[in-house]
mmCIF file of C-alpha atoms in Angstrom:
data_model
loop_
_atom_site.group_PDB
_atom_site.id
_atom_site.type_symbol
_atom_site.label_atom_id
_atom_site.label_comp_id
_atom_site.label_asym_id
_atom_site.label_seq_id
_atom_site.Cartn_x
_atom_site.Cartn_y
_atom_site.Cartn_z
ATOM 1 C CA MET E 1 -18.406 -15.722 10.629
ATOM 2 C CA ASP E 2 -17.786 -12.432 8.962
ATOM 3 C CA ASP E 3 -17.642 -10.095 11.610
ATOM 4 C CA LEU E 4 -14.817 -12.220 12.726
ATOM 5 C CA ASN E 5 -13.373 -11.823 9.433
ATOM 6 C CA GLN E 6 -13.945 -8.095 9.309
ATOM 7 C CA GLU E 7 -11.949 -8.376 12.545
ATOM 8 C CA GLN E 8 -9.201 -9.893 11.561
ATOM 9 C CA LYS E 9 -8.814 -7.778 8.951
ATOM 10 C CA ARG E 10 -9.279 -4.706 10.794
ATOM 11 C CA LEU E 11 -6.539 -6.046 13.139
ATOM 12 C CA ARG E 12 -4.036 -6.670 10.388
ATOM 13 C CA LEU E 13 -4.216 -2.969 8.999
ATOM 14 C CA LYS E 14 -3.511 -1.671 12.126
ATOM 15 C CA GLN E 15 -0.336 -4.053 12.467
ATOM 16 C CA PHE E 16 0.025 -2.888 8.992
ATOM 17 C CA LEU E 17 -0.368 0.901 9.519
ATOM 18 C CA LYS E 18 1.754 0.789 13.029
ATOM 19 C CA ARG E 19 5.110 -0.856 11.370
ATOM 20 C CA LEU E 20 4.401 1.374 8.152
ATOM 21 C CA SER E 21 4.536 4.322 10.774
ATOM 22 C CA ASP E 22 7.987 3.060 12.126
ATOM 23 C CA ASP E 23 9.301 2.228 8.729
ATOM 24 C CA PRO E 24 12.655 4.052 8.622
ATOM 25 C CA SER E 25 12.853 4.274 5.143
ATOM 26 C CA ILE E 26 9.906 6.459 4.468
ATOM 27 C CA ALA E 27 10.200 8.322 7.536
ATOM 28 C CA ASN E 28 11.767 11.390 5.546
ATOM 29 C CA GLN E 29 11.334 10.741 1.913
ATOM 30 C CA ASN E 30 10.045 13.660 -0.041
ATOM 31 C CA MET E 31 6.788 12.810 -1.979
ATOM 32 C CA THR E 32 7.175 15.390 -4.982
ATOM 33 C CA LYS E 33 9.100 12.736 -6.882
ATOM 34 C CA HIS E 34 5.830 11.158 -8.006
ATOM 35 C CA GLY E 35 3.315 13.779 -7.421
ATOM 36 C CA GLY E 36 1.712 13.141 -4.066
ATOM 37 C CA SER E 37 -1.961 14.531 -3.965
ATOM 38 C CA LEU E 38 -4.511 11.718 -4.314
ATOM 39 C CA ALA E 39 -5.827 13.172 -7.513
ATOM 40 C CA GLU E 40 -1.968 13.280 -9.132
ATOM 41 C CA LEU E 41 -1.974 9.432 -8.126
ATOM 42 C CA LEU E 42 -5.419 8.583 -9.911
ATOM 43 C CA VAL E 43 -3.960 10.083 -12.956
ATOM 44 C CA LEU E 44 -0.745 8.764 -12.910
ATOM 45 C CA THR E 45 -2.123 5.306 -12.454
ATOM 46 C CA GLY E 46 -5.144 5.864 -14.845
ATOM 47 C CA TYR E 47 -7.625 4.832 -11.683
ATOM 48 C CA ASN E 48 -11.093 5.904 -12.299
ATOM 49 C CA PRO E 49 -13.207 4.745 -9.198
ATOM 50 C CA LYS E 50 -16.498 4.245 -10.777
ATOM 51 C CA ASP E 51 -18.440 4.708 -7.348
ATOM 52 C CA GLU E 52 -16.502 7.366 -5.775
ATOM 53 C CA LEU E 53 -15.161 5.499 -3.428
ATOM 54 C CA ILE E 54 -11.235 4.699 -3.757
ATOM 55 C CA ASP E 55 -9.836 1.690 -3.391
ATOM 56 C CA MET E 56 -6.253 2.198 -1.951
ATOM 57 C CA ALA E 57 -5.615 -1.440 -2.215
ATOM 58 C CA GLU E 58 -6.126 -1.157 -5.907
ATOM 59 C CA LEU E 59 -4.276 2.405 -6.186
ATOM 60 C CA VAL E 60 -1.158 0.959 -4.658
ATOM 61 C CA SER E 61 -0.831 -1.926 -6.649
ATOM 62 C CA LEU E 62 -1.210 0.220 -9.737
ATOM 63 C CA LEU E 63 1.377 2.687 -8.394
ATOM 64 C CA LEU E 64 3.682 -0.514 -8.304
ATOM 65 C CA LYS E 65 2.916 -1.834 -11.309
ATOM 66 C CA GLN E 66 3.871 1.670 -12.516
ATOM 67 C CA ASN E 67 7.306 1.050 -10.942
ATOM 68 C CA GLU E 68 7.667 -1.894 -12.648
ATOM 69 C CA ILE E 69 6.852 -3.982 -9.810
ATOM 70 C CA GLU E 70 4.344 -7.028 -10.343
ATOM 71 C CA ALA E 71 3.593 -7.865 -6.673
ATOM 72 C CA GLY E 72 0.539 -5.822 -5.531
ATOM 73 C CA SER E 73 -0.490 -4.232 -2.433
ATOM 74 C CA GLU E 74 -1.533 -7.270 -0.445
ATOM 75 C CA ASP E 75 2.192 -8.111 -1.065
ATOM 76 C CA MET E 76 3.698 -5.266 0.598
ATOM 77 C CA MET E 77 1.705 -5.591 3.154
ATOM 78 C CA GLN E 78 2.651 -8.580 3.922
ATOM 79 C CA HIS E 79 6.232 -7.814 3.753
ATOM 80 C CA VAL E 80 6.027 -4.863 6.127
ATOM 81 C CA ILE E 81 4.110 -6.895 8.858
ATOM 82 C CA ASN E 82 6.818 -9.757 8.809
ATOM 83 C CA GLY E 83 9.287 -6.961 9.764
ATOM 84 C CA GLY E 84 10.506 -5.680 5.950
ATOM 85 C CA THR E 85 10.674 -2.142 4.880
ATOM 86 C CA VAL E 86 8.889 -0.563 2.150
ATOM 87 C CA ASP E 87 12.391 0.712 0.675
ATOM 88 C CA ASP E 88 13.444 -3.348 0.798
ATOM 89 C CA PHE E 89 10.073 -4.377 -0.674
ATOM 90 C CA MET E 90 10.792 -1.839 -3.665
ATOM 91 C CA LYS E 91 13.952 -3.180 -4.112
ATOM 92 C CA MET E 92 13.465 -6.643 -4.506
ATOM 93 C CA GLY E 93 10.856 -6.232 -6.865
ATOM 94 C CA ARG E 94 12.888 -4.691 -9.407
#
């Protein structure tokens, strides 16, 4: 059962990343506005991974909160999988 759950998560992530790569709203954005390096994003959010593994979902959720968006990374992932864009998601959250 656990293997099935892991496989479903893997497939869902793959679908999300594919949709994200096709998202025209982020295709040509300049990331320097908010920093860009992982280290800068960790400092910006105050995220301090205890075991040196960075939970990217948690980091994205913290970045959304920094932008005054209460929805989390899971909400954004579902929005993109359902055919929405990151830009639309960001606008809806404000």
